[in-house]
Backbone as ProteinMPNN parsed JSONL, in Angstrom:
{"seq_chain_A": "KNSKAKINYFIKNSVKVFCLLESSNIDFVCSIENNFNFNIFSVNTTLNITANLNKNNSKFKLVYSTINEEDNVYKVTANHFGKNITSNIISHGINKSTAYLSFIINAKVPMESAGTKTNQDSKIITIDKNTATIKPNLLVDTDDVEASHSAYIGEFKKEDLFYLETRGLDRKTSEKLLAKSFLIGQMDISFREKDMILEILKRYWRW", "coords_chain_A": {"N_chain_A": [[-42.012, -43.118, -141.951], [-42.433, -46.444, -139.799], [-44.398, -45.3, -138.447], [-47.134, -43.916, -136.242], [-49.306, -41.729, -136.53], [-51.421, -38.446, -136.163], [-52.169, -36.451, -138.111], [-53.197, -32.799, -139.307], [-54.746, -30.562, -141.707], [-54.871, -27.466, -143.057], [-56.566, -25.86, -145.382], [-56.262, -23.39, -146.861], [-55.702, -22.017, -148.915], [-54.946, -22.021, -152.766], [-53.084, -25.788, -152.912], [-50.977, -28.217, -153.621], [-49.514, -32.025, -152.115], [-47.478, -33.928, -151.461], [-47.154, -37.21, -150.468], [-45.296, -39.928, -148.717], [-45.305, -43.269, -146.913], [-44.987, -45.438, -144.635], [-44.702, -48.546, -143.447], [-46.579, -47.761, -141.303], [-48.861, -45.574, -139.357], [-51.994, -43.761, -140.058], [-53.838, -41.337, -139.367], [-55.203, -38.893, -140.942], [-56.64, -35.583, -141.204], [-58.875, -33.098, -142.812], [-59.266, -29.38, -143.701], [-60.885, -27.885, -145.726], [-60.64, -25.376, -147.72], [-60.644, -24.614, -150.298], [-58.121, -25.285, -153.291], [-57.159, -28.447, -152.804], [-55.096, -30.715, -153.801], [-53.977, -33.695, -153.411], [-51.784, -36.235, -153.312], [-50.783, -39.344, -152.798], [-48.363, -42.039, -151.022], [-47.615, -45.381, -150.281], [-46.854, -47.971, -148.106], [-48.026, -50.925, -146.96], [-49.526, -50.178, -145.037], [-51.883, -48.652, -142.568], [-54.755, -46.445, -142.971], [-56.869, -43.836, -142.754], [-58.654, -41.309, -143.735], [-59.855, -37.534, -143.574], [-61.714, -35.915, -145.264], [-62.991, -32.545, -144.759], [-64.861, -30.222, -146.851], [-65.612, -27.484, -146.844], [-66.289, -25.219, -148.037], [-68.133, -23.421, -151.0], [-67.577, -23.867, -153.705], [-65.08, -25.389, -153.63], [-62.755, -27.897, -154.011], [-61.196, -30.915, -154.111], [-58.336, -33.513, -154.919], [-57.662, -36.361, -154.008], [-55.302, -38.845, -154.597], [-54.044, -42.001, -154.649], [-51.674, -44.263, -153.552], [-50.968, -47.515, -153.512], [-48.124, -50.284, -151.938], [-49.084, -53.966, -150.31], [-48.532, -55.696, -148.181], [-49.399, -57.003, -145.347], [-51.986, -57.521, -143.448], [-54.347, -54.405, -143.779], [-55.524, -51.342, -144.078], [-57.452, -48.967, -145.825], [-59.44, -45.46, -145.657], [-61.273, -43.494, -146.758], [-62.812, -40.195, -145.991], [-65.23, -38.461, -147.572], [-66.423, -35.0, -146.769], [-69.355, -33.182, -148.029], [-69.747, -29.767, -147.317], [-71.089, -27.813, -148.903], [-71.576, -25.038, -151.29], [-71.889, -26.565, -155.364], [-69.204, -28.142, -155.285], [-66.336, -30.518, -155.363], [-65.359, -33.047, -155.657], [-62.634, -35.408, -155.775], [-61.552, -38.642, -155.955], [-59.207, -41.28, -156.353], [-57.874, -44.49, -155.909], [-55.268, -46.796, -155.576], [-53.828, -49.809, -155.543], [-51.435, -52.842, -155.007], [-52.205, -55.388, -154.049], [-50.259, -57.519, -151.872], [-49.203, -61.348, -151.313], [-50.732, -62.791, -148.83], [-52.498, -61.004, -147.578], [-54.614, -59.074, -146.245], [-56.706, -56.115, -147.944], [-58.581, -53.228, -147.625], [-60.232, -51.264, -148.673], [-62.322, -48.225, -148.193], [-64.715, -46.024, -148.92], [-66.227, -43.266, -148.848], [-68.491, -40.648, -149.583], [-70.252, -38.077, -148.69], [-72.862, -35.965, -149.067], [-75.192, -33.404, -148.346], [-78.086, -32.114, -148.315], [-77.879, -29.329, -148.784], [-75.879, -29.133, -149.942], [-76.161, -28.393, -152.986], [-75.292, -28.57, -156.147], [-73.3, -30.571, -156.707], [-70.082, -32.179, -157.329], [-68.867, -35.234, -157.069], [-66.819, -38.399, -157.19], [-65.314, -41.696, -157.332], [-62.502, -44.018, -157.879], [-61.799, -46.404, -157.954], [-59.405, -48.781, -157.198], [-57.617, -53.05, -157.131], [-55.298, -55.301, -158.028], [-54.79, -57.721, -157.374], [-51.994, -60.541, -156.308], [-51.622, -62.346, -155.192], [-53.106, -65.662, -153.654], [-55.152, -64.022, -151.863], [-57.161, -61.426, -150.102], [-59.002, -58.644, -150.337], [-61.196, -56.285, -150.284], [-63.197, -53.721, -151.702], [-65.472, -50.891, -150.559], [-67.559, -48.792, -152.089], [-69.083, -45.955, -151.119], [-72.29, -44.127, -151.736], [-73.53, -41.78, -149.773], [-75.896, -39.599, -150.525], [-77.789, -36.554, -150.179], [-79.08, -35.443, -152.205], [-80.824, -33.824, -155.487], [-79.045, -32.622, -157.135], [-76.821, -32.783, -158.075], [-73.85, -34.343, -158.973], [-72.598, -37.613, -159.154], [-70.308, -40.515, -158.57], [-69.055, -44.787, -159.29], [-66.716, -46.326, -159.281], [-65.575, -49.895, -159.147], [-62.996, -52.322, -158.764], [-61.242, -55.34, -158.472], [-58.633, -57.918, -158.765], [-56.542, -59.329, -161.045], [-54.022, -58.426, -163.311], [-55.407, -56.778, -166.557], [-55.318, -59.125, -168.656], [-55.183, -59.105, -171.512], [-53.488, -56.662, -171.412], [-51.984, -57.479, -170.686], [-51.012, -59.426, -172.849], [-50.654, -57.227, -175.44], [-48.566, -56.37, -174.91], [-46.676, -58.445, -174.797], [-47.077, -59.473, -177.478], [-45.773, -56.908, -178.488], [-42.838, -57.712, -178.025], [-42.234, -58.002, -175.445], [-41.219, -59.951, -172.231], [-43.019, -61.827, -169.66], [-42.304, -60.663, -167.256], [-41.502, -58.37, -167.591], [-43.749, -57.113, -168.914], [-45.341, -56.745, -166.825], [-43.866, -55.491, -165.121], [-44.259, -52.917, -166.121], [-46.568, -52.618, -166.295], [-47.089, -52.228, -163.904], [-46.057, -49.571, -162.811], [-46.948, -47.893, -164.156], [-49.75, -48.099, -163.08], [-49.264, -47.941, -160.55], [-48.438, -45.096, -160.739], [-49.197, -42.914, -162.137], [-51.705, -42.083, -162.494], [-51.17, -39.662, -160.596], [-49.861, -36.25, -159.694], [-47.007, -35.248, -159.383], [-44.096, -34.367, -159.073], [-40.418, -34.951, -161.077], [-38.534, -36.002, -159.232], [-39.939, -36.863, -156.888], [-40.841, -39.123, -158.265], [-39.1, -40.84, -158.585], [-38.709, -41.444, -156.164], [-40.504, -42.982, -155.691], [-40.431, -45.089, -157.251], [-36.934, -46.388, -156.249], [-38.62, -47.155, -154.085], [-40.205, -48.912, -154.87], [-38.19, -51.243, -155.988], [-37.631, -52.106, -153.967], [-39.644, -53.807, -152.964], [-41.495, -54.579, -155.169], [-41.224, -57.482, -157.172], [-38.732, -56.939, -159.537]], "CA_chain_A": [[-41.871, -44.321, -141.981], [-42.76, -46.645, -138.784], [-44.749, -43.95, -137.453], [-48.464, -43.521, -135.97], [-49.522, -40.154, -136.284], [-53.027, -38.113, -136.715], [-51.984, -34.999, -138.952], [-54.047, -31.725, -139.926], [-54.521, -29.087, -142.312], [-56.42, -27.011, -143.029], [-56.375, -26.211, -146.753], [-56.877, -22.47, -147.778], [-55.475, -21.555, -150.807], [-55.075, -23.409, -153.487], [-52.559, -26.355, -152.021], [-50.503, -29.481, -153.633], [-49.269, -32.172, -151.226], [-47.269, -35.397, -151.819], [-46.756, -37.612, -149.076], [-44.521, -40.988, -148.601], [-45.608, -43.289, -146.002], [-44.241, -46.786, -145.435], [-45.318, -49.43, -142.202], [-47.382, -46.806, -140.96], [-50.55, -46.057, -138.88], [-51.642, -42.524, -140.651], [-55.318, -40.29, -139.784], [-55.291, -37.264, -142.021], [-57.719, -34.534, -141.283], [-58.036, -31.791, -143.788], [-60.233, -28.87, -143.777], [-60.559, -27.344, -147.14], [-61.753, -23.679, -148.405], [-60.364, -23.644, -152.002], [-58.304, -26.309, -153.77], [-56.124, -28.977, -152.157], [-54.253, -32.131, -154.683], [-53.476, -34.812, -152.531], [-50.783, -37.562, -153.638], [-50.045, -40.425, -151.099], [-48.075, -43.479, -152.368], [-47.931, -46.262, -149.003], [-46.183, -49.343, -148.353], [-47.912, -51.694, -145.762], [-50.054, -49.035, -144.624], [-53.172, -48.158, -142.495], [-54.55, -44.987, -143.394], [-57.71, -42.367, -142.3], [-58.484, -39.453, -144.144], [-61.294, -37.537, -143.583], [-61.424, -34.619, -145.587], [-64.08, -31.633, -144.741], [-64.826, -29.443, -147.727], [-65.817, -26.054, -146.091], [-66.64, -23.66, -148.541], [-68.578, -23.317, -152.13], [-66.773, -24.158, -154.784], [-63.885, -25.724, -153.333], [-62.302, -28.87, -155.39], [-60.693, -31.818, -153.61], [-57.944, -34.295, -155.718], [-57.024, -37.808, -153.516], [-54.658, -39.912, -155.556], [-53.493, -42.896, -153.814], [-51.403, -45.678, -154.199], [-50.037, -48.461, -152.12], [-48.364, -51.956, -152.356], [-49.335, -53.762, -149.386], [-47.807, -56.926, -148.239], [-49.71, -57.307, -144.558], [-53.673, -57.04, -143.585], [-54.616, -53.075, -144.082], [-56.927, -50.725, -144.351], [-57.364, -47.516, -146.172], [-60.62, -45.679, -145.086], [-61.684, -42.204, -146.437], [-64.839, -39.786, -145.688], [-65.623, -36.644, -148.114], [-67.757, -34.139, -146.758], [-69.361, -31.975, -148.844], [-70.204, -28.931, -146.155], [-71.216, -25.625, -149.827], [-72.197, -25.823, -152.576], [-70.687, -26.298, -156.407], [-67.69, -28.517, -154.622], [-65.95, -31.8, -156.877], [-64.333, -34.914, -155.027], [-62.253, -37.093, -156.829], [-60.908, -39.856, -155.047], [-58.727, -42.034, -157.756], [-57.618, -45.457, -155.261], [-55.317, -48.057, -156.36], [-53.497, -50.857, -154.224], [-51.366, -53.75, -155.319], [-52.048, -56.427, -152.856], [-49.372, -58.931, -152.259], [-48.35, -61.966, -150.75], [-51.96, -63.553, -148.695], [-52.879, -59.939, -146.949], [-56.278, -58.45, -146.611], [-56.633, -55.136, -147.59], [-59.886, -53.144, -147.641], [-60.952, -49.555, -149.565], [-63.33, -48.041, -147.803], [-64.821, -44.552, -149.617], [-67.214, -42.467, -148.725], [-69.094, -39.464, -150.031], [-71.295, -37.662, -147.889], [-73.493, -35.027, -150.01], [-76.09, -33.461, -147.895], [-79.576, -31.395, -148.605], [-77.53, -28.031, -149.024], [-74.602, -28.88, -151.147], [-75.727, -28.36, -154.4], [-73.917, -28.882, -158.033], [-71.699, -30.934, -155.743], [-69.573, -33.382, -157.732], [-68.12, -36.952, -156.849], [-66.756, -38.964, -158.055], [-64.203, -42.741, -157.108], [-62.397, -44.729, -158.435], [-61.124, -47.629, -157.122], [-58.543, -50.409, -158.019], [-56.792, -53.527, -156.429], [-54.384, -55.785, -158.57], [-53.774, -59.148, -156.332], [-50.767, -60.82, -156.673], [-51.212, -63.953, -154.383], [-54.585, -65.474, -153.289], [-55.657, -62.879, -150.663], [-58.631, -61.109, -149.393], [-59.987, -57.759, -151.025], [-62.452, -55.535, -150.414], [-63.697, -52.012, -152.065], [-66.657, -50.623, -150.596], [-68.169, -47.186, -152.094], [-70.52, -45.795, -150.527], [-72.475, -42.274, -151.994], [-74.943, -40.397, -149.812], [-76.424, -38.452, -151.103], [-79.726, -35.59, -150.001], [-79.862, -33.965, -152.557], [-81.169, -34.245, -156.238], [-78.681, -31.585, -158.078], [-75.274, -33.601, -157.755], [-73.13, -36.199, -160.724], [-71.712, -39.176, -158.188], [-69.972, -41.542, -159.699], [-67.552, -44.525, -158.931], [-66.479, -47.777, -160.339], [-64.61, -50.396, -158.364], [-62.591, -53.456, -159.522], [-60.387, -56.027, -157.913], [-58.672, -58.717, -159.648], [-55.309, -59.47, -161.926], [-53.364, -57.422, -164.825], [-56.131, -57.735, -167.543], [-54.684, -60.416, -170.069], [-55.363, -58.316, -172.66], [-53.055, -55.593, -171.304], [-50.364, -58.077, -170.561], [-50.61, -59.856, -174.533], [-50.666, -56.084, -176.199], [-47.38, -56.007, -174.603], [-46.238, -59.44, -174.958], [-46.984, -59.082, -178.672], [-44.689, -55.805, -178.818], [-41.769, -58.137, -178.047], [-41.907, -57.55, -174.062], [-41.42, -60.903, -171.795], [-44.016, -61.587, -169.022], [-42.011, -59.577, -165.751], [-41.222, -56.977, -167.919], [-44.863, -56.613, -169.142], [-46.387, -56.768, -165.244], [-43.143, -54.28, -165.066], [-44.208, -51.863, -166.569], [-48.35, -52.007, -165.619], [-47.291, -51.538, -162.247], [-45.325, -48.666, -162.755], [-47.905, -46.967, -164.593], [-50.914, -48.355, -162.308], [-49.172, -46.884, -159.398], [-47.836, -43.798, -160.414], [-49.052, -42.639, -163.456], [-52.374, -40.638, -161.829], [-50.345, -38.822, -159.391], [-49.57, -35.043, -160.015], [-45.61, -35.4, -158.347], [-42.255, -34.516, -159.607], [-40.203, -36.466, -161.399], [-38.123, -36.313, -158.049], [-41.145, -37.921, -156.355], [-41.492, -40.382, -158.594], [-38.056, -41.666, -158.556], [-38.523, -41.766, -154.87], [-41.563, -43.781, -155.383], [-39.487, -45.993, -158.059], [-37.403, -46.561, -155.175], [-39.659, -48.448, -153.029], [-40.791, -50.421, -155.715], [-37.213, -51.761, -156.532], [-37.414, -53.238, -152.997], [-41.248, -54.343, -152.575], [-42.165, -55.407, -155.804], [-40.421, -58.77, -157.636], [-38.471, -56.177, -160.382]], "C_chain_A": [[-41.611, -44.679, -140.242], [-43.604, -45.907, -137.612], [-46.052, -44.189, -137.625], [-48.895, -41.547, -134.99], [-51.289, -39.294, -136.189], [-52.727, -36.772, -137.319], [-53.647, -33.828, -139.704], [-53.433, -30.787, -140.625], [-55.267, -28.873, -142.822], [-55.689, -25.454, -144.197], [-56.762, -24.15, -147.19], [-56.497, -20.922, -148.815], [-54.884, -22.95, -151.267], [-53.326, -24.332, -153.338], [-51.98, -27.764, -152.976], [-49.334, -30.412, -152.719], [-48.856, -33.698, -151.749], [-46.616, -36.13, -150.539], [-45.969, -39.191, -148.861], [-45.032, -41.516, -147.353], [-45.2, -45.226, -146.165], [-44.768, -47.105, -143.94], [-46.076, -48.574, -141.049], [-48.798, -46.383, -140.39], [-51.389, -44.475, -138.66], [-53.146, -42.103, -139.624], [-55.151, -39.028, -140.469], [-56.539, -36.163, -140.893], [-57.584, -33.66, -141.246], [-59.158, -30.916, -144.267], [-59.984, -28.036, -144.678], [-61.435, -26.546, -147.365], [-61.403, -23.123, -150.043], [-59.497, -25.226, -152.345], [-57.233, -27.096, -153.112], [-55.971, -30.147, -153.413], [-53.913, -32.141, -153.45], [-52.336, -36.054, -153.093], [-50.037, -38.297, -151.912], [-49.726, -41.425, -151.776], [-47.698, -43.852, -150.394], [-47.457, -47.408, -149.636], [-47.332, -49.728, -147.047], [-48.165, -50.766, -144.686], [-51.507, -47.921, -143.897], [-53.398, -46.355, -142.521], [-56.203, -44.658, -143.028], [-57.997, -41.773, -142.702], [-60.126, -39.195, -144.215], [-61.079, -35.825, -144.503], [-63.162, -33.143, -145.76], [-63.883, -29.982, -145.646], [-65.798, -28.321, -147.346], [-66.835, -24.978, -146.756], [-67.377, -23.597, -150.074], [-67.384, -22.984, -152.592], [-65.422, -24.816, -154.62], [-63.48, -27.268, -153.747], [-61.086, -29.822, -154.339], [-59.69, -33.56, -154.447], [-57.33, -35.234, -154.499], [-56.301, -38.877, -154.694], [-53.231, -41.006, -154.7], [-52.927, -43.935, -154.056], [-50.451, -46.596, -153.489], [-50.118, -50.243, -152.592], [-48.527, -52.329, -150.762], [-48.619, -55.732, -149.226], [-48.372, -58.088, -146.167], [-50.821, -57.02, -144.226], [-53.353, -54.928, -142.933], [-55.4, -52.028, -144.319], [-57.439, -49.357, -144.362], [-58.66, -46.749, -146.198], [-60.355, -43.923, -145.83], [-62.828, -41.273, -147.035], [-64.799, -38.444, -146.614], [-66.846, -36.22, -147.883], [-67.782, -33.123, -146.855], [-70.281, -31.318, -148.208], [-70.319, -27.875, -147.713], [-71.513, -26.561, -151.089], [-71.3, -25.187, -154.211], [-69.428, -26.964, -156.094], [-67.505, -30.162, -155.606], [-65.021, -32.485, -155.456], [-63.663, -35.511, -156.193], [-61.405, -38.123, -156.027], [-60.063, -40.894, -156.111], [-58.1, -43.331, -156.757], [-57.114, -46.464, -155.909], [-54.23, -48.323, -155.708], [-52.759, -51.94, -155.613], [-51.512, -54.787, -154.147], [-50.769, -57.838, -153.45], [-49.121, -59.79, -150.783], [-50.349, -62.52, -150.205], [-52.292, -62.298, -147.564], [-54.392, -59.781, -146.956], [-56.147, -56.851, -146.378], [-57.889, -54.616, -148.541], [-59.264, -51.268, -148.265], [-61.822, -49.545, -148.856], [-63.866, -46.463, -148.065], [-65.735, -43.829, -149.518], [-66.709, -41.396, -148.538], [-70.259, -38.914, -149.228], [-71.789, -36.474, -148.719], [-74.545, -34.474, -148.842], [-77.265, -31.779, -148.325], [-78.758, -30.174, -149.467], [-76.498, -28.372, -149.92], [-75.276, -29.102, -152.629], [-75.166, -27.804, -155.525], [-72.587, -29.728, -157.443], [-71.591, -32.198, -157.313], [-68.635, -34.333, -157.442], [-67.875, -37.781, -157.149], [-65.204, -39.851, -157.413], [-64.073, -43.821, -158.019], [-61.189, -45.849, -157.874], [-60.575, -48.63, -157.541], [-57.895, -51.415, -156.703], [-57.014, -54.328, -157.331], [-54.072, -57.123, -157.286], [-53.331, -59.24, -156.837], [-50.741, -62.214, -156.575], [-52.971, -63.844, -154.304], [-54.183, -64.844, -152.113], [-56.304, -62.36, -150.565], [-57.921, -59.6, -149.907], [-60.88, -57.357, -151.077], [-62.709, -54.107, -150.774], [-65.295, -51.844, -151.596], [-66.694, -49.04, -150.499], [-69.139, -47.169, -151.926], [-71.04, -44.23, -151.184], [-73.796, -42.484, -151.344], [-74.99, -38.918, -149.84], [-78.315, -37.641, -150.284], [-80.087, -34.697, -150.511], [-79.688, -34.622, -154.119], [-79.888, -33.578, -157.355], [-77.399, -31.667, -157.959], [-74.989, -34.337, -159.009], [-72.552, -36.42, -159.739], [-72.256, -40.054, -158.768], [-69.169, -42.548, -158.553], [-67.542, -46.062, -159.393], [-65.238, -48.698, -159.221], [-64.054, -52.013, -158.868], [-61.361, -53.975, -158.923], [-59.764, -57.674, -158.695], [-56.96, -58.768, -160.224], [-54.681, -58.278, -162.596], [-54.499, -57.826, -165.479], [-55.033, -58.311, -168.48], [-54.207, -59.909, -171.301], [-53.96, -57.198, -173.017], [-51.76, -56.212, -171.936], [-50.205, -59.168, -172.372], [-50.831, -59.158, -175.199], [-49.677, -56.504, -175.708], [-46.469, -57.642, -174.779], [-46.288, -59.359, -176.348], [-45.396, -58.3, -179.445], [-42.97, -56.621, -178.361], [-41.385, -58.781, -176.077], [-41.977, -58.785, -173.366], [-42.537, -60.209, -170.624], [-43.652, -60.05, -167.631], [-41.956, -58.729, -167.019], [-42.614, -56.559, -168.014], [-45.33, -56.394, -167.455], [-45.189, -55.609, -164.71], [-43.95, -52.652, -164.847], [-45.82, -51.18, -166.849], [-48.372, -51.589, -164.522], [-46.682, -50.548, -161.657], [-46.759, -47.468, -163.086], [-49.154, -46.784, -163.757], [-51.028, -47.436, -161.087], [-48.835, -45.585, -159.634], [-48.611, -42.578, -161.693], [-50.725, -41.742, -163.534], [-52.032, -39.76, -161.406], [-49.803, -37.633, -160.531], [-48.469, -34.905, -159.081], [-44.551, -35.035, -159.666], [-41.592, -35.439, -159.962], [-39.125, -36.801, -160.35], [-38.721, -37.232, -157.16], [-41.462, -38.867, -157.007], [-40.188, -41.119, -158.409], [-37.586, -42.087, -157.153], [-39.618, -43.408, -154.849], [-41.227, -45.437, -156.184], [-38.658, -47.073, -157.307], [-37.024, -47.61, -154.22], [-39.947, -49.617, -154.127], [-39.409, -51.941, -156.068], [-37.414, -53.048, -155.685], [-38.657, -53.966, -152.63], [-41.553, -55.271, -154.209], [-40.8, -56.091, -157.062], [-39.921, -57.957, -159.055], [-36.777, -56.453, -159.898]], "O_chain_A": [[-41.016, -43.936, -139.462], [-43.511, -45.928, -136.385], [-46.464, -44.585, -138.715], [-48.845, -40.841, -133.983], [-52.26, -40.05, -136.167], [-53.294, -35.872, -136.698], [-54.671, -34.135, -140.314], [-52.319, -30.273, -140.52], [-56.239, -29.543, -143.17], [-54.868, -24.561, -143.993], [-57.719, -23.939, -147.936], [-56.778, -19.77, -149.145], [-54.567, -24.051, -150.818], [-52.346, -23.643, -153.623], [-52.912, -28.569, -153.002], [-48.273, -29.83, -152.494], [-49.632, -34.483, -152.294], [-45.748, -35.665, -149.8], [-47.033, -39.801, -148.967], [-45.306, -40.665, -146.507], [-45.141, -45.975, -147.14], [-45.206, -46.192, -143.24], [-46.011, -48.954, -139.88], [-49.814, -46.823, -140.927], [-51.499, -43.968, -137.544], [-53.424, -43.137, -139.017], [-54.815, -38.127, -139.699], [-57.02, -36.521, -139.818], [-56.861, -32.999, -140.501], [-59.973, -31.368, -145.071], [-58.949, -27.372, -144.614], [-62.655, -26.699, -147.305], [-61.623, -22.1, -150.692], [-59.961, -26.254, -151.854], [-56.259, -26.413, -152.797], [-57.045, -30.38, -153.969], [-53.645, -31.258, -152.635], [-53.024, -37.068, -152.98], [-49.417, -38.064, -150.875], [-50.305, -41.848, -152.777], [-47.568, -43.013, -149.503], [-47.47, -47.826, -150.794], [-47.502, -48.865, -146.186], [-47.439, -50.524, -143.722], [-51.987, -46.9, -144.389], [-52.647, -45.418, -142.249], [-56.814, -45.723, -143.11], [-57.659, -40.81, -142.014], [-61.097, -39.868, -144.561], [-60.338, -34.89, -144.2], [-64.011, -33.027, -146.644], [-63.184, -29.012, -145.355], [-66.955, -28.506, -147.724], [-67.721, -24.253, -146.305], [-66.401, -24.122, -150.611], [-66.492, -22.227, -152.209], [-64.649, -24.743, -155.575], [-64.547, -27.881, -153.704], [-60.127, -29.197, -153.886], [-60.329, -34.61, -154.506], [-56.347, -34.71, -153.976], [-56.936, -39.551, -155.505], [-52.064, -40.797, -154.367], [-53.513, -44.73, -154.792], [-49.35, -46.322, -153.009], [-50.951, -51.017, -153.062], [-48.264, -51.477, -149.914], [-48.391, -56.599, -150.07], [-47.99, -59.204, -145.816], [-51.06, -55.915, -144.714], [-52.576, -54.424, -142.122], [-56.154, -52.327, -145.245], [-57.779, -48.69, -143.385], [-59.397, -47.397, -146.941], [-59.399, -43.236, -145.473], [-63.508, -41.414, -148.052], [-64.259, -37.43, -146.171], [-67.927, -36.595, -148.335], [-67.08, -32.22, -146.4], [-71.445, -31.719, -148.207], [-69.465, -26.99, -147.655], [-71.614, -27.696, -151.554], [-70.586, -24.202, -154.4], [-68.439, -26.433, -156.598], [-68.356, -30.714, -156.304], [-64.216, -32.115, -154.602], [-64.105, -35.961, -157.251], [-60.351, -37.717, -155.539], [-60.927, -41.312, -156.882], [-56.964, -42.885, -156.921], [-57.8, -47.139, -156.676], [-53.555, -47.405, -155.243], [-53.189, -51.969, -156.766], [-50.615, -54.776, -153.304], [-50.51, -58.539, -154.429], [-48.934, -59.34, -149.653], [-51.182, -62.603, -151.107], [-52.344, -62.779, -146.432], [-55.177, -60.392, -147.681], [-55.755, -56.284, -145.358], [-58.246, -55.086, -149.621], [-58.269, -50.548, -148.187], [-62.378, -50.615, -148.612], [-63.353, -45.634, -147.315], [-66.252, -43.749, -150.631], [-65.688, -40.953, -148.013], [-71.292, -39.582, -149.262], [-70.813, -35.864, -149.155], [-74.831, -35.471, -148.178], [-76.887, -30.626, -148.536], [-78.955, -30.058, -150.676], [-76.371, -27.551, -150.828], [-74.847, -30.005, -153.348], [-74.666, -26.691, -155.69], [-71.38, -29.594, -157.64], [-72.449, -32.763, -157.99], [-67.458, -34.045, -157.658], [-68.841, -38.389, -157.61], [-64.203, -39.217, -157.079], [-64.921, -44.405, -158.693], [-60.008, -45.813, -157.53], [-61.175, -49.427, -158.262], [-57.673, -50.951, -155.584], [-58.148, -54.522, -157.769], [-53.121, -57.182, -156.507], [-53.388, -58.654, -157.918], [-50.219, -63.057, -157.305], [-53.777, -62.951, -154.564], [-53.147, -65.039, -151.478], [-56.848, -62.75, -151.598], [-56.711, -59.375, -149.91], [-61.699, -57.833, -151.863], [-62.331, -53.286, -149.939], [-66.205, -52.492, -152.113], [-66.276, -48.266, -149.638], [-70.053, -47.914, -152.281], [-70.272, -43.27, -151.132], [-74.801, -43.019, -151.814], [-74.517, -37.841, -149.479], [-79.426, -38.114, -150.044], [-80.769, -33.716, -150.214], [-78.894, -35.536, -154.342], [-79.841, -34.128, -158.455], [-76.76, -30.64, -157.731], [-75.773, -34.799, -159.837], [-71.888, -35.509, -159.245], [-73.341, -40.433, -159.209], [-68.719, -42.126, -157.488], [-68.502, -46.71, -159.81], [-64.269, -48.174, -158.672], [-64.887, -52.787, -159.34], [-60.41, -53.201, -158.812], [-60.604, -58.466, -159.122], [-56.189, -58.059, -159.577], [-55.003, -57.146, -162.235], [-54.878, -58.982, -165.285], [-54.012, -57.744, -168.872], [-53.188, -60.169, -171.941], [-53.484, -56.908, -174.114], [-50.981, -55.942, -172.85], [-49.086, -59.46, -172.795], [-51.387, -59.698, -176.155], [-49.658, -57.65, -176.159], [-45.26, -57.441, -174.894], [-45.141, -59.06, -176.681], [-44.53, -58.649, -180.247], [-41.979, -55.896, -178.448], [-40.597, -59.632, -175.666], [-43.062, -59.244, -173.722], [-42.892, -59.039, -170.477], [-44.288, -59.057, -167.277], [-43.141, -58.503, -167.263], [-42.905, -55.63, -167.261], [-45.788, -55.257, -167.346], [-45.594, -54.81, -163.865], [-44.11, -51.791, -163.982], [-46.221, -50.096, -167.274], [-49.205, -50.84, -164.011], [-46.604, -50.396, -160.437], [-47.279, -46.58, -162.41], [-49.662, -45.671, -163.622], [-51.903, -46.689, -160.651], [-48.932, -44.83, -158.666], [-48.234, -41.411, -161.802], [-50.952, -40.92, -164.422], [-52.586, -38.733, -161.797], [-49.46, -37.82, -161.698], [-48.759, -34.475, -157.965], [-44.427, -35.435, -160.823], [-41.758, -36.589, -159.556], [-38.686, -37.944, -160.479], [-38.153, -38.231, -156.72], [-42.337, -39.614, -156.569], [-40.369, -42.257, -157.976], [-36.591, -42.754, -156.869], [-39.484, -44.467, -154.235], [-41.627, -46.545, -155.828], [-39.0, -48.255, -157.335], [-36.119, -48.334, -153.806], [-39.882, -50.846, -154.084], [-39.626, -53.132, -156.287], [-37.428, -54.238, -155.999], [-38.482, -54.877, -151.822], [-41.788, -56.479, -154.239], [-39.864, -55.492, -157.591], [-40.7, -58.237, -159.965], [-35.865, -55.865, -160.48]]}, "name": "protein", "num_of_chains": 1, "seq": "KNSKAKINYFIKNSVKVFCLLESSNIDFVCSIENNFNFNIFSVNTTLNITANLNKNNSKFKLVYSTINEEDNVYKVTANHFGKNITSNIISHGINKSTAYLSFIINAKVPMESAGTKTNQDSKIITIDKNTATIKPNLLVDTDDVEASHSAYIGEFKKEDLFYLETRGLDRKTSEKLLAKSFLIGQMDISFREKDMILEILKRYWRW"}
């Protein structure tokens, strides 16, 4: 909380990491030679992640969720320096107030990195009149690749809210359930870590 730091990870064996960040400015540099499952929940944090996948068959899964009330930028660059590498970057944000939130997601696949699979799934839910941007970049120099991205900016979908309301839930409770699912549903974390996130949500979400 309230920190500015540069953190280096060297992943030689399969590892799963959970980070909880609040009002911080953090640079992560990850050197990956195996499987790295990285789960991050943040509030009002600027984040820059560089993931260097340096060995054949290595895998990187990043699940990032944030609540934002201030101007912040979240940037990820996944460099694929080997064959048959897999990266999956899932980025979900809820932008409150009139703040600016930007997601910049880069996947770089050079010519020699045949057999790479890279995916980006980026969504920002806007609560107030604010500015949000998503910039998905796939920089691919080989034909032997599976590369995809999706991006969504907007409110919770009306059909989802309507479905919950037809089940007897009021609007506030429906939004609460959707927010919990949106921010936590993709994370591979323990029940204790989920409880930590829920305690933070009570302070920042309209519950």
